[in-house]
Amino acid sequence: MIKTRKELIDTYLNFFKLKKHNIIRGASLIPENDPTVLFTTAGMHPLIPYLLGQPHPSGKRLTNVQKCVRTDDIDEVGDCFHHTFFEMLGNWSLGDYFKDESIKLSFEFLTNVLQIPKEKLAVTIFEGDEDSPIDEESAKVWIKMGIPESRISPMPRKNNWWGPVGNSGPCGPDTEMFYFVGIGKPKEESNPKTKENEWCEIWNDVFMQYNKTKDGKYEELTQKNVDTGMGVERTLAVLQGLKDNYLTEIFIPVIERICILSKRRYGFNKNDTRAMRIIADHIRAAVFIMGDELKISPSNIGHGYIVRRLIRRAIRYGRQIGIKGNFCSFIAPIYIEYYQKDYPELEKNRNFILNELDREEERFKEVIENGLKEFDKIKRKSDKIISGHDAFILFSSYGFPIELTKELAKESGLDVEEYGFNQEFKEHQKLSRTATAGTFKSGLIDNSEETTKLHTVTHLLHQALRKVLGETIKQRGSNITAERLRFDFSFDRKLTEEELNEVETTVNNQIKEGFDVKREEMTIEEAKKKGALAFFDTKYGEKVSVYSIGDFSKEVCAGPHVTNISKLGHFKIIKEEAVAAGVRRIKAVLK
Ligand code: SER
């Protein structure tokens, strides 16, 4: 019996090698030249050009194992078989064999190699619709193989049609293979249509005979292809009679570590078990995405946002089961070690992965407790629906991805007004794009009290420098952490002791004035007309936020700010130095 992931993968690849398939390398998780999809979602994904007719250097029969990420149902993860990251075994015919041989190969592998009794197999086929007829050909081959008609279920497009990935590309009807996971022997009438819970899908043979065009038409391909996919985690579990993928050797060491960290047990309490699965799944996916050849850091956009969502959701569930302190980087090394032979990029990027996990956990840790408290407050005042504005506050001030807010809301029987959130989010993105156009990064997610204060005092510093050194100085960059601010500006000599003192005094005098900070939105042209400082390039007509502090400072900015400066504390310059010819750097703190 197959006991390990490695055995299953090797058995599969060797079988297809014997059947004259060439083993090819899996691709990166980040698709090349495909801006429509964030991640590689299936083994066929990197092969699209070859499925459309370009000759593959390794021939017409290929096989491999491919790392995949699917983000559609991140929120489904927590049951026993959904995963964000998974490995897919596949074999392909690029205009070589078609339905007949493909089904024969699948049947031989399942029954001869994996030794699954025929009685425990069932299949589904495409039932046909206005775009494509019922797949009778596949049904006939299955009957020839000895699968009784009662175990061959015709199913609609939503079940038995695969592709395209994104909006256009190769696609076609498929036939899916199911393994019996019910108790005892399957009854005569049991099949995936009548008794869904008794059957687990383990393999899918897709017959790619169409190309869906951008305008939605299905064109027959001259080259008829086969694309198959077998999920490693799921197949390994069912072959061992396990109903839970997390009980396979892939996850056991991780689940054990989560049990130790949380001092709770797996499989005893529904909520704890679900939380542990989410943590195990999400950290694995985050490790693979961050550790991909392209190295992805958590962020607020694109791939990075998915990593952020995964890590933050894992942290939230970690808190739920009582894990204290940082834990992601205690779990990640188990995966790195387990997978490193097949994916050396993980070992190569080990430090990067662990550091990024720690950093993200630090960032979120600071705000999660308060964010959850804020959520409770919002919940109490909300009637059935959480406003888009409140969801946005949770995002912008506490770093809660909208999906997390939705999940919390759902648990309390509430909805979230997503439209309103999206409007505010778009506005915020516009502003943050504006802010990152130069070297200025406003660190929008890191809205801790400290950074918010430092952002605000940076405006005072900027204006004070202009007063003391003259209006020709120009901001060249700024970087803010929770501990200090760093401000770079153009100036061609070292500042004297007196000048530094004068800058400090000017800033501190303003703080004493206790002005409110006013935020207005306007186009960049209006902002400039009003004398607001803006050092980065913005597009014509683009709306920006302008922050005014009394009459002293007016500046275009996208960072977080306090509403009144009286509580900023005492401003102190700790260093003044050169960073490049004609550029000075000031580091300062608030005490
Ligand atoms: N592309 C198909 C799937 O993902 C078969 O590999 O199921």
mmCIF file of C-alpha atoms in Angstrom, residues 284-419:
data_model
loop_
_atom_site.group_PDB
_atom_site.id
_atom_site.type_symbol
_atom_site.label_atom_id
_atom_site.label_comp_id
_atom_site.label_asym_id
_atom_site.label_seq_id
_atom_site.Cartn_x
_atom_site.Cartn_y
_atom_site.Cartn_z
ATOM 1 C CA ARG A 284 1.923 25.736 4.067
ATOM 2 C CA ALA A 285 0.493 27.866 1.255
ATOM 3 C CA ALA A 286 2.227 30.993 2.568
ATOM 4 C CA VAL A 287 5.544 29.111 2.777
ATOM 5 C CA PHE A 288 5.259 27.960 -0.819
ATOM 6 C CA ILE A 289 4.236 31.352 -2.187
ATOM 7 C CA MET A 290 6.883 33.283 -0.274
ATOM 8 C CA GLY A 291 9.467 30.610 -1.033
ATOM 9 C CA ASP A 292 8.687 30.459 -4.730
ATOM 10 C CA GLU A 293 11.497 31.210 -7.141
ATOM 11 C CA LEU A 294 10.088 34.726 -7.379
ATOM 12 C CA LYS A 295 9.982 35.290 -3.578
ATOM 13 C CA ILE A 296 6.798 37.078 -2.575
ATOM 14 C CA SER A 297 6.450 39.268 0.516
ATOM 15 C CA PRO A 298 3.143 39.937 2.261
ATOM 16 C CA SER A 299 1.651 43.176 0.987
ATOM 17 C CA ASN A 300 -1.603 44.869 0.120
ATOM 18 C CA ILE A 301 -1.746 43.937 -3.529
ATOM 19 C CA GLY A 302 -1.690 40.921 -5.816
ATOM 20 C CA HIS A 303 0.208 37.842 -4.712
ATOM 21 C CA GLY A 304 1.419 39.587 -1.585
ATOM 22 C CA TYR A 305 -2.132 40.267 -0.496
ATOM 23 C CA ILE A 306 -2.989 36.575 -0.689
ATOM 24 C CA VAL A 307 0.034 35.797 1.484
ATOM 25 C CA ARG A 308 -1.063 38.481 3.935
ATOM 26 C CA ARG A 309 -4.603 37.110 4.052
ATOM 27 C CA LEU A 310 -3.336 33.591 4.649
ATOM 28 C CA ILE A 311 -0.953 34.559 7.421
ATOM 29 C CA ARG A 312 -3.449 36.842 9.140
ATOM 30 C CA ARG A 313 -6.208 34.263 8.972
ATOM 31 C CA ALA A 314 -3.840 31.682 10.446
ATOM 32 C CA ILE A 315 -2.943 34.103 13.243
ATOM 33 C CA ARG A 316 -6.581 34.825 14.010
ATOM 34 C CA TYR A 317 -7.280 31.097 14.349
ATOM 35 C CA GLY A 318 -4.099 30.686 16.361
ATOM 36 C CA ARG A 319 -5.456 33.216 18.868
ATOM 37 C CA GLN A 320 -8.772 31.389 18.876
ATOM 38 C CA ILE A 321 -7.166 28.179 20.066
ATOM 39 C CA GLY A 322 -5.080 29.955 22.646
ATOM 40 C CA ILE A 323 -1.670 30.117 20.971
ATOM 41 C CA LYS A 324 0.317 32.932 22.512
ATOM 42 C CA GLY A 325 3.126 34.791 20.805
ATOM 43 C CA ASN A 326 4.555 34.320 17.332
ATOM 44 C CA PHE A 327 4.013 30.825 16.026
ATOM 45 C CA CYS A 328 4.063 30.850 12.219
ATOM 46 C CA SER A 329 7.832 30.631 12.003
ATOM 47 C CA PHE A 330 7.778 27.620 14.362
ATOM 48 C CA ILE A 331 5.560 25.739 11.991
ATOM 49 C CA ALA A 332 7.041 26.757 8.668
ATOM 50 C CA PRO A 333 10.394 24.908 9.100
ATOM 51 C CA ILE A 334 8.543 21.573 9.309
ATOM 52 C CA TYR A 335 7.226 22.142 5.805
ATOM 53 C CA ILE A 336 10.544 23.459 4.507
ATOM 54 C CA GLU A 337 12.294 20.304 5.659
ATOM 55 C CA TYR A 338 9.572 17.995 4.436
ATOM 56 C CA TYR A 339 9.432 19.437 0.927
ATOM 57 C CA GLN A 340 12.972 20.672 0.359
ATOM 58 C CA LYS A 341 14.166 17.721 -1.737
ATOM 59 C CA ASP A 342 11.481 18.321 -4.333
ATOM 60 C CA TYR A 343 11.410 22.078 -3.969
ATOM 61 C CA PRO A 344 14.954 23.277 -3.219
ATOM 62 C CA GLU A 345 13.755 26.884 -3.538
ATOM 63 C CA LEU A 346 12.200 26.506 -0.079
ATOM 64 C CA GLU A 347 15.533 25.723 1.565
ATOM 65 C CA LYS A 348 17.251 28.412 -0.476
ATOM 66 C CA ASN A 349 14.715 30.978 0.671
ATOM 67 C CA ARG A 350 14.421 29.651 4.213
ATOM 68 C CA ASN A 351 15.629 32.823 5.940
ATOM 69 C CA PHE A 352 13.487 35.003 3.768
ATOM 70 C CA ILE A 353 10.392 32.926 4.504
ATOM 71 C CA LEU A 354 10.949 32.830 8.251
ATOM 72 C CA ASN A 355 11.810 36.535 8.485
ATOM 73 C CA GLU A 356 8.802 37.566 6.459
ATOM 74 C CA LEU A 357 6.535 35.402 8.587
ATOM 75 C CA ASP A 358 7.909 36.950 11.761
ATOM 76 C CA ARG A 359 7.596 40.463 10.412
ATOM 77 C CA GLU A 360 4.041 39.949 9.287
ATOM 78 C CA GLU A 361 3.127 38.386 12.581
ATOM 79 C CA GLU A 362 4.708 41.287 14.475
ATOM 80 C CA ARG A 363 2.759 43.780 12.391
ATOM 81 C CA PHE A 364 -0.537 42.045 12.861
ATOM 82 C CA LYS A 365 0.012 41.159 16.493
ATOM 83 C CA GLU A 366 0.121 44.829 17.428
ATOM 84 C CA VAL A 367 -3.320 45.483 16.061
ATOM 85 C CA ILE A 368 -5.265 42.217 16.131
ATOM 86 C CA GLU A 369 -6.393 42.420 19.766
ATOM 87 C CA ASN A 370 -7.602 45.982 19.399
ATOM 88 C CA GLY A 371 -9.074 45.159 16.019
ATOM 89 C CA LEU A 372 -11.116 42.340 17.510
ATOM 90 C CA LYS A 373 -12.314 44.687 20.261
ATOM 91 C CA GLU A 374 -13.210 47.275 17.636
ATOM 92 C CA PHE A 375 -15.049 44.592 15.710
ATOM 93 C CA ASP A 376 -17.115 43.787 18.815
ATOM 94 C CA LYS A 377 -18.009 47.449 19.204
ATOM 95 C CA ILE A 378 -18.992 47.693 15.548
ATOM 96 C CA LYS A 379 -20.984 44.493 15.874
ATOM 97 C CA ARG A 380 -22.988 45.839 18.785
ATOM 98 C CA LYS A 381 -23.947 49.013 16.974
ATOM 99 C CA SER A 382 -24.645 47.297 13.630
ATOM 100 C CA ASP A 383 -28.048 46.048 12.725
ATOM 101 C CA LYS A 384 -27.718 43.030 10.411
ATOM 102 C CA ILE A 385 -25.043 44.701 8.313
ATOM 103 C CA ILE A 386 -21.597 46.089 8.965
ATOM 104 C CA SER A 387 -21.154 49.293 7.021
ATOM 105 C CA GLY A 388 -18.537 49.573 4.303
ATOM 106 C CA HIS A 389 -16.982 52.393 6.274
ATOM 107 C CA ASP A 390 -16.595 50.287 9.428
ATOM 108 C CA ALA A 391 -15.121 47.446 7.387
ATOM 109 C CA PHE A 392 -12.700 49.932 5.910
ATOM 110 C CA ILE A 393 -11.696 51.203 9.358
ATOM 111 C CA LEU A 394 -10.970 47.610 10.356
ATOM 112 C CA PHE A 395 -8.828 47.303 7.252
ATOM 113 C CA SER A 396 -6.988 50.593 7.345
ATOM 114 C CA SER A 397 -6.460 50.938 11.089
ATOM 115 C CA TYR A 398 -6.268 47.315 12.214
ATOM 116 C CA GLY A 399 -5.043 45.555 9.079
ATOM 117 C CA PHE A 400 -8.087 43.282 8.811
ATOM 118 C CA PRO A 401 -8.393 42.005 5.247
ATOM 119 C CA ILE A 402 -12.024 42.387 4.133
ATOM 120 C CA GLU A 403 -12.311 38.607 3.949
ATOM 121 C CA LEU A 404 -11.471 38.377 7.634
ATOM 122 C CA THR A 405 -14.108 40.965 8.529
ATOM 123 C CA LYS A 406 -16.635 39.086 6.406
ATOM 124 C CA GLU A 407 -15.783 35.869 8.152
ATOM 125 C CA LEU A 408 -16.133 37.436 11.614
ATOM 126 C CA ALA A 409 -19.402 39.034 10.535
ATOM 127 C CA LYS A 410 -20.759 35.754 9.226
ATOM 128 C CA GLU A 411 -19.980 34.063 12.519
ATOM 129 C CA SER A 412 -22.248 36.639 14.173
ATOM 130 C CA GLY A 413 -24.969 36.344 11.555
ATOM 131 C CA LEU A 414 -24.107 39.701 9.978
ATOM 132 C CA ASP A 415 -23.379 40.837 6.437
ATOM 133 C CA VAL A 416 -20.807 43.344 5.288
ATOM 134 C CA GLU A 417 -21.651 46.175 2.946
ATOM 135 C CA GLU A 418 -18.951 45.354 0.458
ATOM 136 C CA TYR A 419 -19.823 47.973 -2.096
#
